[in-house]
Amino acid sequence: MGIGRVAVVGGGIIGVAVARELTKRLPDAHVTIFEKEPYLAAHQTGHNSGVVHAGLYYEPGSLKARLCRRGVELLIPYAIEHGIPYDECGKLVVAQNLEEIERLEAIFERAKANGVPHVKLLDRHEMREVEPNVRGVLALHSPHTAIVDYPALTQQLAADVEAAGGTLRFNAEVVRLDTLGNQVRVAIALPGAEGSKLTEDGGAFDLVVTCAGLQADRLATASGLEPTPKVVPFSGDYFVLTGEPAEVVKGLIYPVPDPAYPFLGVHLTRRVDGALTLGPNAFLSFGREAYSKGASFQWENLGRTASDLAATAGFGGFWKFAKNNVKAALREGRTALSPKAFIEEARKFVPELDQAAVQPGPRGVRAQAMNPDGSLVDDFVFSTRGRLTQVRNAPSPGATSSLAIAESVVDKALESVK
């Protein structure tokens, strides 16, 4: 196929998994990962809840459903082989009223159609055998839903890339890709040139795959590719309990998704370090990488934040989305503005939760892909043009599915050069 040099843009778990898959498929090629930060897993990979999803919710036959199940099959043995912290703690999706029971039963049927193993519906007494402190009227139990250390997993995948002769380039922000015949040339922002058009040549490659996450649409547009779907960033705050107060929950407790809202709502999640997290909520983010809160806002990032806000405000699809989701905004805004309201949402499921032990936790930012009509892009989206393949949308369960996404994306990339 004449592939000697390969580039992957993005050092999150999906980008690194793709790079590893490329080293396996193209053992004679040299693979380079370009990452704009000084370390891996700096954004969505390092700011999520660490859940290994079993595939309960997804439309049967969708990419999400298929790649989630395949991803779990690949992730478990890999994590165990390499000693990555992994705990199959199980998950309850808990209905609180009769209306939610009907939706929960539909999720149960969907989970069975997706091949999720050993899922069961539990009554209020049976669910307390799994989680003694939970309250509800019916629960779906997924005993094989798990938690893992995704940043550690990303580091191990990167070690595999380097062991195969690959290279990691940090502090290398790719801002444009130029497709020229059978090559793709990479343009990298000069250090300190944020907001300008000053670039340096990152080299020419026979094959390029982009996994740019929060910057996926910008990189596509700068490279002359389809500008949609657009990324609209949504922040999610977590609260944390540690030590004995965290033992009130043994695994994962989730609400039943409400189709009237685009986001799931507050849930309770164990972490591999033993802490218990509450959240996240979801609200429009000031910036695509705005992780700081309140007085700790980083003024040096003001220019980038202003640019991010302008991009969201200038996208007509966002205003259509906002118009159709006033109820969701009010619900999420309540928990965003009031920590007490946030914690009370969690206490609906676990009344014994010690409010005094709850501490503010980290913030994540999700890359929510959105269409011009304001609809959310629900499934994974991959696209190919010539020797350039892009991951345009990889929401949850993206991390769970990362090794399977890598297989699928590399299939598409190699098919394009035949």
Coordinates of C-alpha atoms in Angstrom, one line a residue:
M1 CA 0.0 0.0 0.0
G2 CA 3.0 2.3 0.1
I3 CA 2.5 3.5 3.7
G4 CA 5.7 4.4 5.5
R5 CA 4.7 7.4 7.6
V6 CA 1.5 7.6 9.6
A7 CA 0.2 10.3 11.9
V8 CA -2.5 10.3 14.6
V9 CA -3.7 13.6 15.9
G10 CA -4.8 13.5 19.6
G11 CA -3.4 11.9 22.7
G12 CA -6.6 10.9 24.4
I13 CA -7.5 7.2 24.8
I14 CA -9.1 6.9 21.3
G15 CA -6.2 8.5 19.5
V16 CA -3.6 6.4 21.4
A17 CA -5.7 3.3 20.8
V18 CA -5.8 4.1 17.1
A19 CA -2.1 4.6 17.0
R20 CA -1.5 1.2 18.7
E21 CA -3.9 -0.5 16.2
L22 CA -1.9 1.1 13.3
T23 CA 1.4 -0.3 14.7
K24 CA -0.2 -3.7 14.7
R25 CA -1.6 -3.5 11.2
L26 CA 1.4 -1.7 9.7
P27 CA 4.4 -3.1 11.4
D28 CA 6.8 -1.6 8.9
A29 CA 5.4 1.9 9.1
H30 CA 6.4 4.7 11.6
V31 CA 3.5 6.0 13.6
T32 CA 3.6 9.5 15.2
I33 CA 1.1 10.8 17.8
F34 CA 0.7 14.6 17.8
E35 CA -0.6 15.9 21.2
K36 CA -1.0 19.6 21.9
E37 CA -0.6 19.2 25.6
P38 CA 2.6 18.2 27.5
Y39 CA 1.0 14.9 28.5
L40 CA -1.6 12.3 27.4
A41 CA -5.3 12.0 28.5
A42 CA -5.4 15.8 29.3
H43 CA -9.0 16.4 28.3
Q44 CA -12.1 14.1 28.1
T45 CA -10.1 10.9 28.9
G46 CA -8.8 12.4 32.1
H47 CA -12.0 14.1 33.2
N48 CA -14.6 11.3 33.0
S49 CA -16.2 9.1 35.6
G50 CA -14.1 6.0 34.7
V51 CA -17.1 3.8 33.9
V52 CA -16.7 0.8 31.6
H53 CA -20.2 0.7 30.2
A54 CA -21.9 -2.6 29.4
G55 CA -24.2 -1.3 26.6
L56 CA -27.5 -0.9 28.3
Y57 CA -29.0 2.1 26.6
Y58 CA -27.9 2.1 22.9
E59 CA -30.1 1.5 19.9
P60 CA -29.6 -2.1 18.9
G61 CA -27.5 -2.3 15.7
S62 CA -26.0 1.1 16.1
L63 CA -22.3 1.7 16.1
K64 CA -22.5 2.6 19.8
A65 CA -24.1 -0.7 20.6
R66 CA -21.8 -2.8 18.6
L67 CA -18.5 -1.1 19.4
C68 CA -19.4 -0.8 23.1
R69 CA -19.8 -4.6 23.4
R70 CA -16.7 -5.3 21.3
G71 CA -14.8 -2.6 23.3
V72 CA -15.6 -4.3 26.6
E73 CA -14.4 -7.7 25.2
L74 CA -11.1 -6.1 24.3
L75 CA -10.6 -3.8 27.3
I76 CA -11.1 -6.4 30.1
P77 CA -8.3 -8.8 29.2
Y78 CA -6.0 -5.9 28.3
A79 CA -6.5 -4.2 31.6
I80 CA -6.0 -7.4 33.5
E81 CA -2.9 -8.4 31.5
H82 CA -1.2 -5.0 32.2
G83 CA -2.3 -4.6 35.8
I84 CA -4.5 -1.5 35.1
P85 CA -6.9 -0.8 38.1
Y86 CA -10.2 -2.4 37.1
D87 CA -13.2 -3.3 39.2
E88 CA -16.4 -5.1 38.0
C89 CA -18.5 -3.4 40.7
G90 CA -21.9 -3.6 38.9
K91 CA -24.6 -1.0 38.3
L92 CA -28.2 -0.3 39.2
V93 CA -30.4 1.8 37.1
V94 CA -33.2 2.8 39.6
A95 CA -36.8 3.8 38.9
Q96 CA -38.4 6.0 41.5
N97 CA -42.0 6.0 40.2
L98 CA -44.5 4.2 37.9
E99 CA -43.7 6.4 34.9
E100 CA -40.0 5.5 35.2
I101 CA -40.8 1.7 35.4
E102 CA -42.1 1.7 31.9
R103 CA -38.9 3.3 30.6
L104 CA -36.7 1.0 32.7
E105 CA -38.4 -2.1 31.2
A106 CA -37.7 -0.7 27.7
I107 CA -34.0 -0.3 28.6
F108 CA -34.0 -3.9 29.9
E109 CA -35.3 -5.1 26.5
R110 CA -32.7 -3.0 24.7
A111 CA -29.9 -4.3 26.9
K112 CA -30.9 -7.9 26.2
A113 CA -31.0 -7.1 22.4
N114 CA -27.5 -5.7 22.7
G115 CA -26.2 -8.9 24.3
V116 CA -25.4 -7.4 27.7
P117 CA -24.8 -10.4 29.9
H118 CA -26.8 -11.3 33.1
V119 CA -29.0 -8.2 33.3
K120 CA -32.0 -8.5 35.6
L121 CA -34.9 -6.5 36.9
L122 CA -34.9 -6.3 40.7
D123 CA -37.8 -5.3 43.0
R124 CA -37.2 -2.9 45.9
H125 CA -36.1 -5.8 48.2
E126 CA -33.8 -7.5 45.7
M127 CA -32.0 -4.2 44.8
R128 CA -31.1 -3.7 48.4
E129 CA -29.3 -7.0 48.4
V130 CA -27.0 -5.4 45.8
E131 CA -26.9 -1.9 47.3
P132 CA -28.2 -1.9 50.9
N133 CA -28.7 1.8 51.0
V134 CA -30.5 2.3 47.7
R135 CA -34.1 3.4 47.5
G136 CA -36.5 2.9 44.5
V137 CA -39.4 0.8 43.2
L138 CA -37.6 -1.2 40.5
A139 CA -34.0 -1.5 39.3
L140 CA -32.1 -2.9 36.4
H141 CA -29.0 -4.7 37.6
S142 CA -26.0 -4.9 35.3
P143 CA -23.5 -7.0 37.3
H144 CA -20.7 -6.6 34.8
T145 CA -20.6 -2.9 34.4
A146 CA -17.2 -1.8 35.8
I147 CA -14.8 1.0 36.6
V148 CA -11.2 1.5 35.3
D149 CA -8.4 4.0 35.4
Y150 CA -8.6 5.4 31.9
P151 CA -5.5 7.6 32.1
A152 CA -3.4 4.6 33.2
L153 CA -4.9 2.6 30.3
T154 CA -4.0 5.4 27.9
Q155 CA -0.4 5.4 29.2
Q156 CA -0.1 1.7 28.7
L157 CA -1.4 1.9 25.1
A158 CA 1.1 4.6 24.5
A159 CA 3.9 2.4 25.9
D160 CA 2.8 -0.2 23.3
V161 CA 3.1 2.4 20.5
E162 CA 6.6 3.3 21.6
A163 CA 7.6 -0.3 22.0
A164 CA 6.6 -0.8 18.4
G165 CA 8.8 2.0 17.3
G166 CA 6.3 4.8 17.3
T167 CA 6.8 8.4 18.4
L168 CA 4.9 10.7 20.8
R169 CA 5.2 14.5 20.0
F170 CA 3.9 16.6 22.9
N171 CA 3.3 20.4 22.8
A172 CA 2.5 19.9 19.1
E173 CA -0.9 21.4 18.3
V174 CA -2.0 20.4 14.8
V175 CA -4.1 23.3 13.4
R176 CA -4.5 22.2 9.7
L177 CA -4.1 19.2 7.5
D178 CA -3.4 19.6 3.8
T179 CA -4.2 16.7 1.5
L180 CA -1.9 16.7 -1.5
G181 CA -2.2 13.7 -3.8
N182 CA -1.2 10.6 -1.8
Q183 CA 0.1 12.5 1.1
V184 CA -1.3 14.6 4.0
R185 CA 0.9 17.5 5.3
V186 CA 0.6 18.5 8.9
A187 CA 0.7 22.1 10.1
I188 CA 1.6 22.7 13.7
A189 CA 1.0 26.0 15.6
L190 CA 4.2 27.8 16.5
P191 CA 4.8 28.0 20.3
G192 CA 3.1 31.1 21.7
A193 CA 1.2 31.7 18.5
E194 CA -2.3 31.0 19.9
G195 CA -4.9 32.8 17.9
S196 CA -2.6 33.6 15.0
K197 CA -2.0 31.7 11.7
L198 CA 1.8 31.2 12.4
T199 CA 2.6 27.5 11.8
E200 CA 5.5 25.2 11.2
D201 CA 5.6 22.2 9.0
G202 CA 5.0 18.9 10.9
G203 CA 5.9 16.8 8.0
A204 CA 4.1 14.8 5.2
F205 CA 2.4 11.5 5.9
D206 CA 1.0 8.7 3.9
L207 CA -1.9 8.3 6.2
V208 CA -3.4 10.5 8.9
V209 CA -6.2 9.8 11.5
T210 CA -7.5 12.6 13.6
C211 CA -9.0 12.0 17.1
A212 CA -9.3 15.7 18.2
G213 CA -12.2 15.4 20.6
L214 CA -13.2 18.9 21.7
Q215 CA -11.4 20.4 18.7
A216 CA -12.6 18.0 16.1
D217 CA -14.9 20.4 14.2
R218 CA -12.3 23.2 14.2
L219 CA -9.6 21.0 12.8
A220 CA -11.9 19.7 10.1
T221 CA -13.0 23.2 9.1
A222 CA -9.4 24.5 9.0
S223 CA -8.5 21.5 6.8
G224 CA -11.3 22.4 4.3
L225 CA -13.6 19.6 5.3
E226 CA -17.2 19.4 6.4
P227 CA -17.8 22.0 9.2
T228 CA -20.7 20.0 10.8
P229 CA -21.4 18.4 13.1
K230 CA -20.2 21.3 15.3
V231 CA -18.9 20.8 18.8
V232 CA -20.7 22.6 21.6
P233 CA -18.9 22.2 24.9
F234 CA -20.9 21.2 28.1
S235 CA -19.4 21.3 31.5
G236 CA -20.1 18.7 34.2
D237 CA -19.2 19.2 37.9
Y238 CA -18.6 16.3 40.3
F239 CA -18.8 16.1 44.0
V240 CA -16.7 13.6 45.9
L241 CA -16.9 11.5 49.1
T242 CA -13.8 9.7 50.4
G243 CA -13.1 7.3 53.3
E244 CA -15.9 5.8 55.3
P245 CA -18.7 8.0 54.0
A246 CA -17.9 6.7 50.5
E247 CA -18.8 3.2 51.6
V248 CA -22.5 4.0 51.5
V249 CA -22.5 2.9 47.8
K250 CA -20.8 -0.3 46.6
G251 CA -20.9 0.2 42.9
L252 CA -22.8 2.5 40.4
I253 CA -26.3 3.9 40.9
Y254 CA -27.9 5.7 37.9
P255 CA -31.3 7.3 37.3
V256 CA -33.6 6.2 34.5
P257 CA -33.0 8.4 31.5
D258 CA -35.8 10.8 30.7
P259 CA -36.3 11.3 26.9
A260 CA -37.5 14.8 27.6
Y261 CA -34.0 15.8 28.6
P262 CA -30.8 15.5 26.5
F263 CA -28.6 14.7 29.5
L264 CA -28.8 11.8 32.1
G265 CA -28.8 13.7 35.4
V266 CA -26.9 13.2 38.6
H267 CA -25.7 9.6 39.4
L268 CA -23.4 8.0 41.9
T269 CA -20.2 6.3 40.8
R270 CA -17.4 4.5 42.7
R271 CA -13.9 5.2 41.5
V272 CA -11.0 2.7 41.4
D273 CA -9.3 4.7 44.2
G274 CA -12.2 4.0 46.5
A275 CA -13.8 7.5 46.3
L276 CA -17.5 8.0 45.5
T277 CA -18.5 10.7 43.0
L278 CA -21.8 12.4 42.5
G279 CA -22.6 13.8 39.1
P280 CA -22.0 15.1 36.7
N281 CA -24.6 17.7 35.9
A282 CA -24.5 19.4 32.5
F283 CA -24.5 23.0 31.5
L284 CA -23.1 25.1 28.7
S285 CA -19.4 25.6 29.2
F286 CA -17.6 28.9 28.9
G287 CA -14.8 27.2 27.0
R288 CA -13.9 23.9 25.4
E289 CA -11.2 23.4 28.0
A290 CA -12.5 25.4 30.9
Y291 CA -11.9 23.2 33.8
S292 CA -11.3 25.8 36.5
K293 CA -14.1 27.1 38.7
G294 CA -14.9 30.5 40.3
A295 CA -11.9 32.4 41.6
S296 CA -9.5 29.9 40.1
F297 CA -10.6 30.9 36.5
Q298 CA -7.4 31.1 34.5
W299 CA -7.3 34.6 33.0
E300 CA -4.4 33.6 30.7
N301 CA -7.0 31.5 28.8
L302 CA -9.4 34.4 28.4
G303 CA -8.7 34.7 24.7
R304 CA -9.5 31.1 23.9
T305 CA -12.6 31.1 26.2
A306 CA -13.9 34.2 24.4
S307 CA -13.3 32.4 21.0
D308 CA -15.1 29.3 22.3
L309 CA -18.1 31.3 23.5
A310 CA -18.3 33.3 20.2
A311 CA -18.2 30.0 18.2
T312 CA -21.2 28.6 20.2
A313 CA -23.1 31.9 20.0
G314 CA -22.6 32.1 16.3
F315 CA -23.9 28.6 15.6
G316 CA -27.6 28.6 14.7
G317 CA -28.0 25.0 15.7
F318 CA -27.2 25.9 19.3
W319 CA -30.0 28.4 19.6
K320 CA -32.5 25.9 18.1
F321 CA -31.3 23.3 20.7
A322 CA -31.6 25.9 23.5
K323 CA -35.2 26.8 22.4
N324 CA -36.2 23.2 22.5
N325 CA -34.6 22.4 25.8
V326 CA -35.7 25.1 28.2
K327 CA -36.9 22.5 30.8
A328 CA -33.5 20.7 30.6
A329 CA -31.7 24.0 31.1
L330 CA -33.8 24.8 34.2
R331 CA -33.2 21.4 35.7
E332 CA -29.4 21.4 35.1
G333 CA -29.1 25.0 36.0
R334 CA -30.6 24.3 39.4
T335 CA -27.9 21.7 40.3
A336 CA -25.2 23.9 38.7
L337 CA -26.0 26.9 40.9
S338 CA -26.9 25.1 44.1
P339 CA -24.6 22.4 45.6
K340 CA -27.4 21.6 48.0
A341 CA -29.8 20.8 45.1
F342 CA -27.1 18.8 43.5
I343 CA -26.6 16.6 46.6
E344 CA -30.4 16.3 47.1
E345 CA -30.7 14.8 43.7
A346 CA -28.3 12.1 44.7
R347 CA -30.0 11.5 48.0
K348 CA -33.2 10.6 46.2
F349 CA -31.5 7.3 45.5
V350 CA -29.3 7.0 48.7
P351 CA -30.9 9.0 51.6
E352 CA -28.1 7.9 53.9
L353 CA -25.6 9.9 52.0
D354 CA -23.7 12.1 54.4
Q355 CA -24.2 15.6 53.1
A356 CA -21.5 17.0 55.5
A357 CA -18.9 14.7 54.0
V358 CA -19.5 15.8 50.4
Q359 CA -16.7 17.9 48.9
P360 CA -16.4 19.7 45.6
G361 CA -14.8 17.6 43.0
P362 CA -13.4 18.0 39.5
R363 CA -15.0 19.4 36.4
G364 CA -15.2 17.7 33.0
V365 CA -16.1 19.1 29.6
R366 CA -17.8 16.9 27.0
A367 CA -17.6 17.5 23.3
Q368 CA -21.3 17.5 22.4
A369 CA -21.7 17.2 18.6
M370 CA -24.7 19.1 17.3
N371 CA -26.4 19.3 13.9
P372 CA -27.5 22.6 12.2
D373 CA -31.1 21.8 13.1
G374 CA -30.2 21.7 16.8
S375 CA -30.4 18.0 17.2
L376 CA -27.7 16.2 19.1
V377 CA -25.5 13.6 17.3
D378 CA -26.1 10.5 19.3
D379 CA -23.9 7.9 17.5
F380 CA -20.2 7.7 16.7
V381 CA -19.3 9.5 13.5
F382 CA -16.2 8.6 11.4
S383 CA -15.4 10.1 8.0
T384 CA -12.7 9.6 5.4
R385 CA -11.5 11.8 2.6
G386 CA -8.5 10.4 0.7
R387 CA -5.8 9.5 3.1
L388 CA -7.3 11.5 5.9
T389 CA -9.7 9.8 8.3
Q390 CA -11.4 11.7 11.1
V391 CA -13.2 10.7 14.3
R392 CA -15.8 13.5 14.3
N393 CA -17.9 12.3 17.3
A394 CA -17.1 9.8 20.0
P395 CA -19.3 10.5 23.0
S396 CA -19.9 8.1 25.9
P397 CA -19.2 5.1 25.7
G398 CA -16.2 6.4 23.7
A399 CA -13.6 5.4 26.3
T400 CA -15.2 2.0 26.9
S401 CA -15.3 1.4 23.1
S402 CA -11.8 2.8 22.4
L403 CA -10.1 -0.4 21.4
A404 CA -13.1 -1.3 19.2
I405 CA -13.2 2.2 17.7
A406 CA -9.6 1.8 16.9
E407 CA -10.3 -1.4 14.9
S408 CA -13.2 0.2 13.0
V409 CA -11.4 3.5 12.3
V410 CA -8.2 1.7 11.1
D411 CA -10.4 -0.5 8.8
K412 CA -11.8 2.7 7.2
A413 CA -8.4 4.4 6.9
L414 CA -6.7 1.4 5.2
E415 CA -9.7 0.9 2.9
S416 CA -9.2 4.4 1.7
V417 CA -5.7 3.7 0.3
K418 CA -6.5 0.4 -1.5

